[in-house]
Amino acid sequence: MPFKKPSASTASSTLSHPTLHPARTPSGHEVRPRRRGNRLNPTHLEWEIEHPNSDSRTKIKYNSRDARKGRFPLRSHHHAGMIESHPTSTISIRVAHHGERDKLKPHLKLDVTFWVAVAFWWGSAVWVANGFCVWLPVVRPSTDSEAMAPTASALAFIGGTIFLVGAYLGLLEAGNRGKENDFGSSFESLIWGNKPSAHSVSSSTDDFPKSSANHEPSEFSWMPKPRWKEMGYIAAAVQMFAASVFWISTLTGLPGVIPGLADGTGSRAIIDVFFWSPQVVGGLGFIISSLILTIEVQPRWYHLKPLTIGWQVGVWNLVGSVGFCLCGALGYSVDSRAVWQSDMSTYWGSWGFLIGSTFQLYEAVWRMPESSDK
């Protein structure tokens, strides 16, 4: 159904005409783009803003990852209503106007997006140190010592725990679309028992609000409602599951948890089930999550976007995920070549995660500030 022309009462307001993907049309007055038979919300949209009393138009673009990461400020746009009881509505959405991507600059905002990137960066750095401790004695046996194995195990546990925290923060980020700025006050409330301020940021990056007048304020949630129609949330949920399973291997890898693990004298069945299998299952989950995040930033699943920072994050995390999965898969074998490749997979996989998290940290810092932050 096409949008109506603005009435005289809204002649001074900006009218937005979404140019949607083929077969996607607004549904009712919620302006919720959908594709028939497609249960996932769109990841890419384009608008043309028609300025009042002028023939000029401004093109704006929306993609779900940039919106989730808060890289562009919230902007309110008015559009003609679909039914008589709602002649006009307002949607607030994080979009990029034409040419604004070239204007991104460092803007430090300590919201949940920033802490997700920080957690994964530090977790990846710890895993690189772990990989080095595991790999070095293999290529240079003279460097091996009694302290090397316990050190590697401790680093693996720390890195796995930080990854688990990062995965949980990523789930909070995906489930609190539009409320990411309230993370700080909500955290203080959780720790100190202070009541958070009753305000929120209205964002339609997930399900465009029906109207600015009807949008009820909500607070940052530590147990957000699942958003299974969002690719970003699905990826975060898979990542949370994978990190939880993978963490089991870091726990059982600690000295004394599985007798004989370090020197190879322990039960192969117990080692395979409780040490190597969680790495394989967790690694597969990381692979699936990385693939979803990579596809999310592509206009089509086959249309690669190597110059997009979100694509780089997804691809390098995919490299790291493959490395971690191979580490567990090759660990089932006692062949010396498989052992060598298993240790190497941990090392280069950790570097893949570190490169990806560095891109993610850059993405979290280089943003356009909100108008109130300028």
Short mmCIF file of the C-alpha atoms (twelve columns), coordinates in Angstrom:
data_MODEL
# 
_entry.id   MODEL 
# 
loop_
_atom_site.group_PDB 
_atom_site.id 
_atom_site.type_symbol 
_atom_site.label_atom_id 
_atom_site.label_alt_id 
_atom_site.label_comp_id 
_atom_site.label_asym_id 
_atom_site.label_seq_id 
_atom_site.Cartn_x 
_atom_site.Cartn_y 
_atom_site.Cartn_z 
_atom_site.pdbx_PDB_model_num 
ATOM 1   C CA . MET A 1   0.000  0.000   0.000  1 
ATOM 2   C CA . PRO A 2   1.581  3.333   -1.005 1 
ATOM 3   C CA . PHE A 3   1.970  6.110   1.540  1 
ATOM 4   C CA . LYS A 4   -0.572 8.914   1.564  1 
ATOM 5   C CA . LYS A 5   0.458  12.475  0.881  1 
ATOM 6   C CA . PRO A 6   0.881  14.567  4.040  1 
ATOM 7   C CA . SER A 7   -2.081 16.531  5.205  1 
ATOM 8   C CA . ALA A 8   -1.977 20.289  5.661  1 
ATOM 9   C CA . SER A 9   -1.311 19.825  9.361  1 
ATOM 10  C CA . THR A 10  1.873  17.968  8.595  1 
ATOM 11  C CA . ALA A 11  3.077  20.077  5.687  1 
ATOM 12  C CA . SER A 12  5.989  21.334  7.761  1 
ATOM 13  C CA . SER A 13  7.095  17.833  8.693  1 
ATOM 14  C CA . THR A 14  9.506  15.687  6.774  1 
ATOM 15  C CA . LEU A 15  7.925  12.896  4.773  1 
ATOM 16  C CA . SER A 16  9.842  9.652   4.332  1 
ATOM 17  C CA . HIS A 17  9.149  7.304   1.439  1 
ATOM 18  C CA . PRO A 18  10.883 3.986   2.042  1 
ATOM 19  C CA . THR A 19  12.177 2.400   -1.158 1 
ATOM 20  C CA . LEU A 20  11.892 -1.196  -0.051 1 
ATOM 21  C CA . HIS A 21  13.338 -4.386  -1.432 1 
ATOM 22  C CA . PRO A 22  11.195 -6.150  -4.064 1 
ATOM 23  C CA . ALA A 23  8.036  -7.747  -2.678 1 
ATOM 24  C CA . ARG A 24  8.402  -5.915  0.646  1 
ATOM 25  C CA . THR A 25  5.565  -3.581  1.557  1 
ATOM 26  C CA . PRO A 26  4.628  -1.773  4.771  1 
ATOM 27  C CA . SER A 27  2.116  -3.627  6.889  1 
ATOM 28  C CA . GLY A 28  -0.524 -1.465  8.532  1 
ATOM 29  C CA . HIS A 29  0.448  1.782   10.216 1 
ATOM 30  C CA . GLU A 30  3.445  0.182   11.948 1 
ATOM 31  C CA . VAL A 31  5.582  0.627   8.821  1 
ATOM 32  C CA . ARG A 32  7.054  -2.815  9.349  1 
ATOM 33  C CA . PRO A 33  8.665  -3.982  6.089  1 
ATOM 34  C CA . ARG A 34  8.165  -7.657  5.408  1 
ATOM 35  C CA . ARG A 35  8.557  -10.123 2.599  1 
ATOM 36  C CA . ARG A 36  5.812  -12.624 2.100  1 
ATOM 37  C CA . GLY A 37  7.004  -15.998 3.346  1 
ATOM 38  C CA . ASN A 38  10.115 -14.504 4.916  1 
ATOM 39  C CA . ARG A 39  10.126 -14.703 8.702  1 
ATOM 40  C CA . LEU A 40  13.256 -12.604 9.183  1 
ATOM 41  C CA . ASN A 41  13.227 -8.834  9.349  1 
ATOM 42  C CA . PRO A 42  15.101 -7.060  6.539  1 
ATOM 43  C CA . THR A 43  18.737 -6.209  7.124  1 
ATOM 44  C CA . HIS A 44  18.983 -3.479  4.470  1 
ATOM 45  C CA . LEU A 45  16.530 -0.693  3.579  1 
ATOM 46  C CA . GLU A 46  16.694 2.560   1.648  1 
ATOM 47  C CA . TRP A 47  14.665 5.739   2.153  1 
ATOM 48  C CA . GLU A 48  14.200 8.889   0.165  1 
ATOM 49  C CA . ILE A 49  13.402 11.935  2.288  1 
ATOM 50  C CA . GLU A 50  11.216 14.420  0.434  1 
ATOM 51  C CA . HIS A 51  11.740 17.921  1.829  1 
ATOM 52  C CA . PRO A 52  8.671  20.194  2.195  1 
ATOM 53  C CA . ASN A 53  8.333  23.014  -0.349 1 
ATOM 54  C CA . SER A 54  11.302 21.658  -2.253 1 
ATOM 55  C CA . ASP A 55  11.989 19.217  -5.056 1 
ATOM 56  C CA . SER A 56  15.185 17.996  -3.398 1 
ATOM 57  C CA . ARG A 57  15.427 14.610  -1.736 1 
ATOM 58  C CA . THR A 58  17.875 13.037  0.658  1 
ATOM 59  C CA . LYS A 59  18.777 9.386   0.347  1 
ATOM 60  C CA . ILE A 60  19.308 7.479   3.558  1 
ATOM 61  C CA . LYS A 61  20.268 3.876   4.108  1 
ATOM 62  C CA . TYR A 62  19.638 1.504   6.978  1 
ATOM 63  C CA . ASN A 63  21.354 -1.757  7.773  1 
ATOM 64  C CA . SER A 64  20.708 -3.777  10.874 1 
ATOM 65  C CA . ARG A 65  24.322 -4.145  12.039 1 
ATOM 66  C CA . ASP A 66  25.078 -0.415  11.951 1 
ATOM 67  C CA . ALA A 67  21.807 0.201   13.784 1 
ATOM 68  C CA . ARG A 68  22.585 -2.412  16.437 1 
ATOM 69  C CA . LYS A 69  26.075 -1.002  16.920 1 
ATOM 70  C CA . GLY A 70  24.727 2.560   17.149 1 
ATOM 71  C CA . ARG A 71  27.138 3.897   14.526 1 
ATOM 72  C CA . PHE A 72  24.706 6.585   13.386 1 
ATOM 73  C CA . PRO A 73  22.449 8.843   15.474 1 
ATOM 74  C CA . LEU A 74  18.733 8.341   15.933 1 
ATOM 75  C CA . ARG A 75  16.656 10.425  13.560 1 
ATOM 76  C CA . SER A 76  12.906 10.938  13.604 1 
ATOM 77  C CA . HIS A 77  11.001 10.848  10.322 1 
ATOM 78  C CA . HIS A 78  7.312  11.538  9.796  1 
ATOM 79  C CA . HIS A 79  5.268  9.637   7.269  1 
ATOM 80  C CA . ALA A 80  1.658  9.627   6.176  1 
ATOM 81  C CA . GLY A 81  -0.535 7.185   8.034  1 
ATOM 82  C CA . MET A 82  -2.106 4.080   6.563  1 
ATOM 83  C CA . ILE A 83  -5.464 4.376   8.276  1 
ATOM 84  C CA . GLU A 84  -7.708 7.294   9.158  1 
ATOM 85  C CA . SER A 85  -7.187 6.947   12.922 1 
ATOM 86  C CA . HIS A 86  -3.428 7.372   12.418 1 
ATOM 87  C CA . PRO A 87  -3.031 10.157  9.812  1 
ATOM 88  C CA . THR A 88  0.667  10.528  10.617 1 
ATOM 89  C CA . SER A 89  3.276  8.547   12.504 1 
ATOM 90  C CA . THR A 90  6.858  9.063   13.507 1 
ATOM 91  C CA . ILE A 91  9.622  6.504   13.327 1 
ATOM 92  C CA . SER A 92  12.981 6.980   15.028 1 
ATOM 93  C CA . ILE A 93  15.685 4.962   13.348 1 
ATOM 94  C CA . ARG A 94  19.459 4.820   13.108 1 
ATOM 95  C CA . VAL A 95  20.253 5.498   9.470  1 
ATOM 96  C CA . ALA A 96  23.080 6.961   7.428  1 
ATOM 97  C CA . HIS A 97  22.413 9.917   5.180  1 
ATOM 98  C CA . HIS A 98  24.199 10.059  1.862  1 
ATOM 99  C CA . GLY A 99  27.928 10.671  2.335  1 
ATOM 100 C CA . GLU A 100 27.872 10.382  6.124  1 
ATOM 101 C CA . ARG A 101 29.987 7.232   6.211  1 
ATOM 102 C CA . ASP A 102 32.947 9.396   5.253  1 
ATOM 103 C CA . LYS A 103 32.332 11.575  8.329  1 
ATOM 104 C CA . LEU A 104 32.679 8.906   10.993 1 
ATOM 105 C CA . LYS A 105 35.173 9.846   13.694 1 
ATOM 106 C CA . PRO A 106 36.353 8.556   17.068 1 
ATOM 107 C CA . HIS A 107 33.555 8.958   19.593 1 
ATOM 108 C CA . LEU A 108 33.987 7.063   22.839 1 
ATOM 109 C CA . LYS A 109 30.670 5.977   24.290 1 
ATOM 110 C CA . LEU A 110 30.730 3.464   27.140 1 
ATOM 111 C CA . ASP A 111 27.582 1.636   26.097 1 
ATOM 112 C CA . VAL A 112 27.076 -2.112  25.788 1 
ATOM 113 C CA . THR A 113 28.431 -2.115  22.211 1 
ATOM 114 C CA . PHE A 114 31.762 -0.777  23.434 1 
ATOM 115 C CA . TRP A 115 32.050 -3.360  26.209 1 
ATOM 116 C CA . VAL A 116 31.199 -6.198  23.826 1 
ATOM 117 C CA . ALA A 117 34.156 -5.193  21.667 1 
ATOM 118 C CA . VAL A 118 36.462 -4.747  24.676 1 
ATOM 119 C CA . ALA A 119 35.533 -8.155  26.098 1 
ATOM 120 C CA . PHE A 120 36.209 -9.977  22.845 1 
ATOM 121 C CA . TRP A 121 39.464 -8.087  22.281 1 
ATOM 122 C CA . TRP A 122 40.866 -8.988  25.684 1 
ATOM 123 C CA . GLY A 123 39.553 -12.524 25.415 1 
ATOM 124 C CA . SER A 124 41.239 -12.925 22.038 1 
ATOM 125 C CA . ALA A 125 44.503 -11.477 23.377 1 
ATOM 126 C CA . VAL A 126 44.487 -14.019 26.211 1 
ATOM 127 C CA . TRP A 127 43.829 -16.811 23.707 1 
ATOM 128 C CA . VAL A 128 46.803 -15.673 21.613 1 
ATOM 129 C CA . ALA A 129 48.979 -15.987 24.715 1 
ATOM 130 C CA . ASN A 130 47.494 -19.429 25.356 1 
ATOM 131 C CA . GLY A 131 48.157 -20.510 21.781 1 
ATOM 132 C CA . PHE A 132 51.755 -19.365 22.062 1 
ATOM 133 C CA . CYS A 133 52.270 -21.380 25.262 1 
ATOM 134 C CA . VAL A 134 50.802 -24.469 23.590 1 
ATOM 135 C CA . TRP A 135 52.536 -24.088 20.241 1 
ATOM 136 C CA . LEU A 136 56.050 -23.053 21.331 1 
ATOM 137 C CA . PRO A 137 56.993 -26.322 23.109 1 
ATOM 138 C CA . VAL A 138 55.870 -28.245 20.028 1 
ATOM 139 C CA . VAL A 139 58.182 -26.421 17.620 1 
ATOM 140 C CA . ARG A 140 60.934 -25.875 20.211 1 
ATOM 141 C CA . PRO A 141 60.944 -28.707 22.738 1 
ATOM 142 C CA . SER A 142 63.817 -27.051 24.599 1 
ATOM 143 C CA . THR A 143 61.429 -24.300 25.762 1 
ATOM 144 C CA . ASP A 144 59.104 -26.762 27.483 1 
ATOM 145 C CA . SER A 145 58.919 -26.671 31.254 1 
ATOM 146 C CA . GLU A 146 56.687 -27.869 34.061 1 
ATOM 147 C CA . ALA A 147 55.058 -24.451 34.299 1 
ATOM 148 C CA . MET A 148 54.134 -24.205 30.614 1 
ATOM 149 C CA . ALA A 149 51.143 -26.588 30.644 1 
ATOM 150 C CA . PRO A 150 49.486 -25.136 33.793 1 
ATOM 151 C CA . THR A 151 50.025 -21.629 32.429 1 
ATOM 152 C CA . ALA A 152 48.374 -22.549 29.130 1 
ATOM 153 C CA . SER A 153 45.445 -24.150 30.989 1 
ATOM 154 C CA . ALA A 154 44.961 -21.081 33.180 1 
ATOM 155 C CA . LEU A 155 45.074 -18.762 30.168 1 
ATOM 156 C CA . ALA A 156 42.532 -20.944 28.353 1 
ATOM 157 C CA . PHE A 157 40.158 -20.750 31.324 1 
ATOM 158 C CA . ILE A 158 40.543 -16.973 31.577 1 
ATOM 159 C CA . GLY A 159 40.099 -16.511 27.821 1 
ATOM 160 C CA . GLY A 160 37.072 -18.803 27.733 1 
ATOM 161 C CA . THR A 161 35.475 -16.959 30.647 1 
ATOM 162 C CA . ILE A 162 36.023 -13.565 29.018 1 
ATOM 163 C CA . PHE A 163 34.534 -14.934 25.778 1 
ATOM 164 C CA . LEU A 164 31.504 -16.116 27.740 1 
ATOM 165 C CA . VAL A 165 31.062 -12.656 29.262 1 
ATOM 166 C CA . GLY A 166 31.449 -11.081 25.803 1 
ATOM 167 C CA . ALA A 167 28.872 -13.462 24.338 1 
ATOM 168 C CA . TYR A 168 26.393 -12.561 27.088 1 
ATOM 169 C CA . LEU A 169 26.970 -8.845  26.493 1 
ATOM 170 C CA . GLY A 170 26.438 -9.465  22.771 1 
ATOM 171 C CA . LEU A 171 23.108 -11.098 23.585 1 
ATOM 172 C CA . LEU A 172 22.163 -8.079  25.712 1 
ATOM 173 C CA . GLU A 173 23.165 -5.766  22.870 1 
ATOM 174 C CA . ALA A 174 20.995 -7.616  20.356 1 
ATOM 175 C CA . GLY A 175 18.057 -7.923  22.748 1 
ATOM 176 C CA . ASN A 176 18.086 -4.283  23.910 1 
ATOM 177 C CA . ARG A 177 17.875 -2.549  20.564 1 
ATOM 178 C CA . GLY A 178 17.366 1.159   21.178 1 
ATOM 179 C CA . LYS A 179 18.189 0.912   24.890 1 
ATOM 180 C CA . GLU A 180 21.946 0.420   24.628 1 
ATOM 181 C CA . ASN A 181 22.625 3.870   26.100 1 
ATOM 182 C CA . ASP A 182 20.963 2.798   29.353 1 
ATOM 183 C CA . PHE A 183 23.536 0.046   29.954 1 
ATOM 184 C CA . GLY A 184 25.622 2.142   32.366 1 
ATOM 185 C CA . SER A 185 22.766 3.238   34.610 1 
ATOM 186 C CA . SER A 186 21.289 -0.257  34.526 1 
ATOM 187 C CA . PHE A 187 24.626 -1.754  35.584 1 
ATOM 188 C CA . GLU A 188 24.840 0.667   38.508 1 
ATOM 189 C CA . SER A 189 21.316 -0.305  39.487 1 
ATOM 190 C CA . LEU A 190 22.254 -3.992  39.365 1 
ATOM 191 C CA . ILE A 191 25.372 -3.519  41.515 1 
ATOM 192 C CA . TRP A 192 24.354 -0.774  43.931 1 
ATOM 193 C CA . GLY A 193 20.591 -1.119  43.934 1 
ATOM 194 C CA . ASN A 194 20.008 2.372   42.552 1 
ATOM 195 C CA . LYS A 195 16.842 2.900   40.587 1 
ATOM 196 C CA . PRO A 196 17.699 3.681   36.941 1 
ATOM 197 C CA . SER A 197 16.422 6.872   35.416 1 
ATOM 198 C CA . ALA A 198 13.102 6.549   33.648 1 
ATOM 199 C CA . HIS A 199 14.193 7.285   30.132 1 
ATOM 200 C CA . SER A 200 15.006 5.336   27.040 1 
ATOM 201 C CA . VAL A 201 16.065 5.850   23.479 1 
ATOM 202 C CA . SER A 202 13.311 5.169   21.000 1 
ATOM 203 C CA . SER A 203 14.770 3.130   18.178 1 
ATOM 204 C CA . SER A 204 12.967 1.269   15.469 1 
ATOM 205 C CA . THR A 205 15.939 -0.734  14.333 1 
ATOM 206 C CA . ASP A 206 14.012 -3.861  15.267 1 
ATOM 207 C CA . ASP A 207 10.312 -3.198  15.008 1 
ATOM 208 C CA . PHE A 208 9.598  0.391   14.025 1 
ATOM 209 C CA . PRO A 209 7.421  1.958   16.758 1 
ATOM 210 C CA . LYS A 210 3.813  2.496   15.885 1 
ATOM 211 C CA . SER A 211 3.915  6.131   16.863 1 
ATOM 212 C CA . SER A 212 6.076  8.403   18.918 1 
ATOM 213 C CA . ALA A 213 3.018  9.126   21.046 1 
ATOM 214 C CA . ASN A 214 2.292  5.467   21.658 1 
ATOM 215 C CA . HIS A 215 5.854  4.366   22.373 1 
ATOM 216 C CA . GLU A 216 6.162  3.538   26.063 1 
ATOM 217 C CA . PRO A 217 9.527  4.086   27.764 1 
ATOM 218 C CA . SER A 218 11.350 0.931   28.766 1 
ATOM 219 C CA . GLU A 219 14.510 0.170   30.679 1 
ATOM 220 C CA . PHE A 220 17.580 -1.826  29.762 1 
ATOM 221 C CA . SER A 221 16.860 -5.499  30.453 1 
ATOM 222 C CA . TRP A 222 19.376 -8.070  31.694 1 
ATOM 223 C CA . MET A 223 17.067 -10.826 30.432 1 
ATOM 224 C CA . PRO A 224 15.786 -9.337  27.165 1 
ATOM 225 C CA . LYS A 225 12.914 -10.802 25.253 1 
ATOM 226 C CA . PRO A 226 14.151 -13.010 22.382 1 
ATOM 227 C CA . ARG A 227 14.045 -11.448 18.916 1 
ATOM 228 C CA . TRP A 228 14.110 -14.475 16.672 1 
ATOM 229 C CA . LYS A 229 13.265 -12.434 13.571 1 
ATOM 230 C CA . GLU A 230 16.552 -10.538 13.830 1 
ATOM 231 C CA . MET A 231 19.646 -12.102 12.274 1 
ATOM 232 C CA . GLY A 232 21.819 -10.244 14.766 1 
ATOM 233 C CA . TYR A 233 19.955 -11.735 17.714 1 
ATOM 234 C CA . ILE A 234 20.061 -15.240 16.238 1 
ATOM 235 C CA . ALA A 235 23.826 -14.934 15.780 1 
ATOM 236 C CA . ALA A 236 24.212 -13.671 19.358 1 
ATOM 237 C CA . ALA A 237 22.101 -16.530 20.741 1 
ATOM 238 C CA . VAL A 238 24.117 -19.135 18.827 1 
ATOM 239 C CA . GLN A 239 27.322 -17.484 19.997 1 
ATOM 240 C CA . MET A 240 26.130 -17.557 23.608 1 
ATOM 241 C CA . PHE A 241 25.370 -21.277 23.340 1 
ATOM 242 C CA . ALA A 242 28.728 -21.950 21.673 1 
ATOM 243 C CA . ALA A 243 30.683 -19.957 24.258 1 
ATOM 244 C CA . SER A 244 28.915 -21.791 27.095 1 
ATOM 245 C CA . VAL A 245 29.731 -25.211 25.648 1 
ATOM 246 C CA . PHE A 246 33.290 -24.225 24.767 1 
ATOM 247 C CA . TRP A 247 33.831 -22.933 28.306 1 
ATOM 248 C CA . ILE A 248 33.351 -26.500 29.596 1 
ATOM 249 C CA . SER A 249 36.585 -27.542 27.865 1 
ATOM 250 C CA . THR A 250 38.474 -24.679 29.518 1 
ATOM 251 C CA . LEU A 251 37.193 -25.836 32.912 1 
ATOM 252 C CA . THR A 252 38.023 -29.511 32.389 1 
ATOM 253 C CA . GLY A 253 41.418 -28.487 31.006 1 
ATOM 254 C CA . LEU A 254 42.526 -27.073 34.354 1 
ATOM 255 C CA . PRO A 255 45.147 -29.163 36.169 1 
ATOM 256 C CA . GLY A 256 43.636 -32.001 38.197 1 
ATOM 257 C CA . VAL A 257 40.096 -31.827 36.808 1 
ATOM 258 C CA . ILE A 258 40.707 -34.724 34.399 1 
ATOM 259 C CA . PRO A 259 43.467 -36.972 35.776 1 
ATOM 260 C CA . GLY A 260 46.189 -37.713 33.248 1 
ATOM 261 C CA . LEU A 261 45.102 -35.077 30.718 1 
ATOM 262 C CA . ALA A 262 48.440 -33.267 30.548 1 
ATOM 263 C CA . ASP A 263 50.677 -36.332 30.229 1 
ATOM 264 C CA . GLY A 264 48.295 -38.411 28.108 1 
ATOM 265 C CA . THR A 265 47.798 -41.182 30.669 1 
ATOM 266 C CA . GLY A 266 44.150 -40.393 31.394 1 
ATOM 267 C CA . SER A 267 41.062 -42.149 30.060 1 
ATOM 268 C CA . ARG A 268 40.653 -41.415 26.350 1 
ATOM 269 C CA . ALA A 269 36.862 -41.667 26.607 1 
ATOM 270 C CA . ILE A 270 36.660 -39.092 29.401 1 
ATOM 271 C CA . ILE A 271 39.126 -36.774 27.661 1 
ATOM 272 C CA . ASP A 272 37.286 -37.025 24.339 1 
ATOM 273 C CA . VAL A 273 33.845 -36.409 25.863 1 
ATOM 274 C CA . PHE A 274 34.634 -33.681 28.368 1 
ATOM 275 C CA . PHE A 275 37.623 -31.923 26.806 1 
ATOM 276 C CA . TRP A 276 37.716 -32.281 23.029 1 
ATOM 277 C CA . SER A 277 33.985 -32.573 22.268 1 
ATOM 278 C CA . PRO A 278 33.022 -29.221 23.857 1 
ATOM 279 C CA . GLN A 279 35.678 -27.593 21.686 1 
ATOM 280 C CA . VAL A 280 34.223 -29.152 18.542 1 
ATOM 281 C CA . VAL A 281 30.608 -28.289 19.406 1 
ATOM 282 C CA . GLY A 282 31.540 -24.800 20.577 1 
ATOM 283 C CA . GLY A 283 33.721 -24.240 17.517 1 
ATOM 284 C CA . LEU A 284 30.879 -25.279 15.205 1 
ATOM 285 C CA . GLY A 285 28.605 -22.832 17.013 1 
ATOM 286 C CA . PHE A 286 31.165 -20.057 16.542 1 
ATOM 287 C CA . ILE A 287 31.325 -20.908 12.833 1 
ATOM 288 C CA . ILE A 288 27.539 -20.686 12.451 1 
ATOM 289 C CA . SER A 289 27.382 -17.410 14.380 1 
ATOM 290 C CA . SER A 290 30.190 -15.875 12.311 1 
ATOM 291 C CA . LEU A 291 28.525 -16.930 9.061  1 
ATOM 292 C CA . ILE A 292 25.230 -15.340 10.130 1 
ATOM 293 C CA . LEU A 293 26.979 -12.083 11.062 1 
ATOM 294 C CA . THR A 294 28.842 -12.064 7.745  1 
ATOM 295 C CA . ILE A 295 25.686 -12.659 5.717  1 
ATOM 296 C CA . GLU A 296 23.824 -10.005 7.729  1 
ATOM 297 C CA . VAL A 297 25.945 -7.181  6.295  1 
ATOM 298 C CA . GLN A 298 25.566 -8.422  2.700  1 
ATOM 299 C CA . PRO A 299 22.623 -7.123  0.622  1 
ATOM 300 C CA . ARG A 300 22.362 -10.649 -0.797 1 
ATOM 301 C CA . TRP A 301 23.846 -13.786 0.704  1 
ATOM 302 C CA . TYR A 302 26.162 -14.134 -2.302 1 
ATOM 303 C CA . HIS A 303 27.079 -10.422 -2.526 1 
ATOM 304 C CA . LEU A 304 30.387 -10.098 -0.667 1 
ATOM 305 C CA . LYS A 305 31.180 -6.795  1.069  1 
ATOM 306 C CA . PRO A 306 34.905 -6.982  1.921  1 
ATOM 307 C CA . LEU A 307 35.177 -3.200  2.353  1 
ATOM 308 C CA . THR A 308 32.514 -3.196  5.077  1 
ATOM 309 C CA . ILE A 309 33.869 -3.300  8.608  1 
ATOM 310 C CA . GLY A 310 31.094 -5.611  9.807  1 
ATOM 311 C CA . TRP A 311 32.015 -8.051  7.048  1 
ATOM 312 C CA . GLN A 312 35.646 -8.036  8.175  1 
ATOM 313 C CA . VAL A 313 34.540 -8.739  11.740 1 
ATOM 314 C CA . GLY A 314 32.468 -11.707 10.614 1 
ATOM 315 C CA . VAL A 315 35.102 -13.182 8.299  1 
ATOM 316 C CA . TRP A 316 37.999 -12.945 10.761 1 
ATOM 317 C CA . ASN A 317 35.816 -14.407 13.498 1 
ATOM 318 C CA . LEU A 318 35.021 -17.198 11.055 1 
ATOM 319 C CA . VAL A 319 38.754 -17.844 10.641 1 
ATOM 320 C CA . GLY A 320 39.135 -17.999 14.412 1 
ATOM 321 C CA . SER A 321 36.103 -20.270 14.743 1 
ATOM 322 C CA . VAL A 322 37.476 -22.741 12.205 1 
ATOM 323 C CA . GLY A 323 40.785 -22.793 14.063 1 
ATOM 324 C CA . PHE A 324 39.147 -23.525 17.419 1 
ATOM 325 C CA . CYS A 325 36.928 -26.212 15.901 1 
ATOM 326 C CA . LEU A 326 39.895 -27.894 14.194 1 
ATOM 327 C CA . CYS A 327 41.812 -27.843 17.467 1 
ATOM 328 C CA . GLY A 328 39.155 -30.022 19.064 1 
ATOM 329 C CA . ALA A 329 38.545 -32.222 16.021 1 
ATOM 330 C CA . LEU A 330 42.247 -33.021 15.594 1 
ATOM 331 C CA . GLY A 331 42.608 -33.580 19.320 1 
ATOM 332 C CA . TYR A 332 40.763 -36.888 19.070 1 
ATOM 333 C CA . SER A 333 43.791 -38.344 17.291 1 
ATOM 334 C CA . VAL A 334 47.017 -39.384 19.019 1 
ATOM 335 C CA . ASP A 335 49.023 -39.128 15.799 1 
ATOM 336 C CA . SER A 336 51.915 -36.687 16.230 1 
ATOM 337 C CA . ARG A 337 50.997 -34.798 13.059 1 
ATOM 338 C CA . ALA A 338 47.421 -34.318 14.265 1 
ATOM 339 C CA . VAL A 339 48.682 -33.141 17.658 1 
ATOM 340 C CA . TRP A 340 50.941 -30.597 15.957 1 
ATOM 341 C CA . GLN A 341 48.108 -29.313 13.760 1 
ATOM 342 C CA . SER A 342 45.750 -29.156 16.747 1 
ATOM 343 C CA . ASP A 343 48.159 -26.925 18.645 1 
ATOM 344 C CA . MET A 344 48.769 -24.780 15.563 1 
ATOM 345 C CA . SER A 345 45.012 -24.384 14.991 1 
ATOM 346 C CA . THR A 346 44.638 -22.874 18.446 1 
ATOM 347 C CA . TYR A 347 47.383 -20.366 17.697 1 
ATOM 348 C CA . TRP A 348 46.275 -19.108 14.282 1 
ATOM 349 C CA . GLY A 349 42.620 -19.317 15.311 1 
ATOM 350 C CA . SER A 350 43.364 -17.020 18.238 1 
ATOM 351 C CA . TRP A 351 44.975 -14.523 15.874 1 
ATOM 352 C CA . GLY A 352 41.870 -14.652 13.687 1 
ATOM 353 C CA . PHE A 353 39.708 -13.726 16.675 1 
ATOM 354 C CA . LEU A 354 42.128 -10.973 17.700 1 
ATOM 355 C CA . ILE A 355 42.072 -9.380  14.241 1 
ATOM 356 C CA . GLY A 356 38.270 -9.627  14.119 1 
ATOM 357 C CA . SER A 357 37.865 -8.116  17.582 1 
ATOM 358 C CA . THR A 358 40.240 -5.287  16.633 1 
ATOM 359 C CA . PHE A 359 37.926 -4.435  13.737 1 
ATOM 360 C CA . GLN A 360 35.007 -4.705  16.153 1 
ATOM 361 C CA . LEU A 361 36.683 -2.314  18.585 1 
ATOM 362 C CA . TYR A 362 37.301 0.140   15.746 1 
ATOM 363 C CA . GLU A 363 33.626 -0.179  14.799 1 
ATOM 364 C CA . ALA A 364 32.570 0.591   18.383 1 
ATOM 365 C CA . VAL A 365 34.741 3.708   18.609 1 
ATOM 366 C CA . TRP A 366 34.313 5.249   15.143 1 
ATOM 367 C CA . ARG A 367 30.716 6.457   15.253 1 
ATOM 368 C CA . MET A 368 28.683 9.577   14.718 1 
ATOM 369 C CA . PRO A 369 27.649 11.112  18.054 1 
ATOM 370 C CA . GLU A 370 24.039 11.682  19.001 1 
ATOM 371 C CA . SER A 371 22.958 15.286  18.624 1 
ATOM 372 C CA . SER A 372 22.924 15.597  22.421 1 
ATOM 373 C CA . ASP A 373 26.519 14.328  22.620 1 
ATOM 374 C CA . LYS A 374 28.049 16.831  20.211 1 
# 
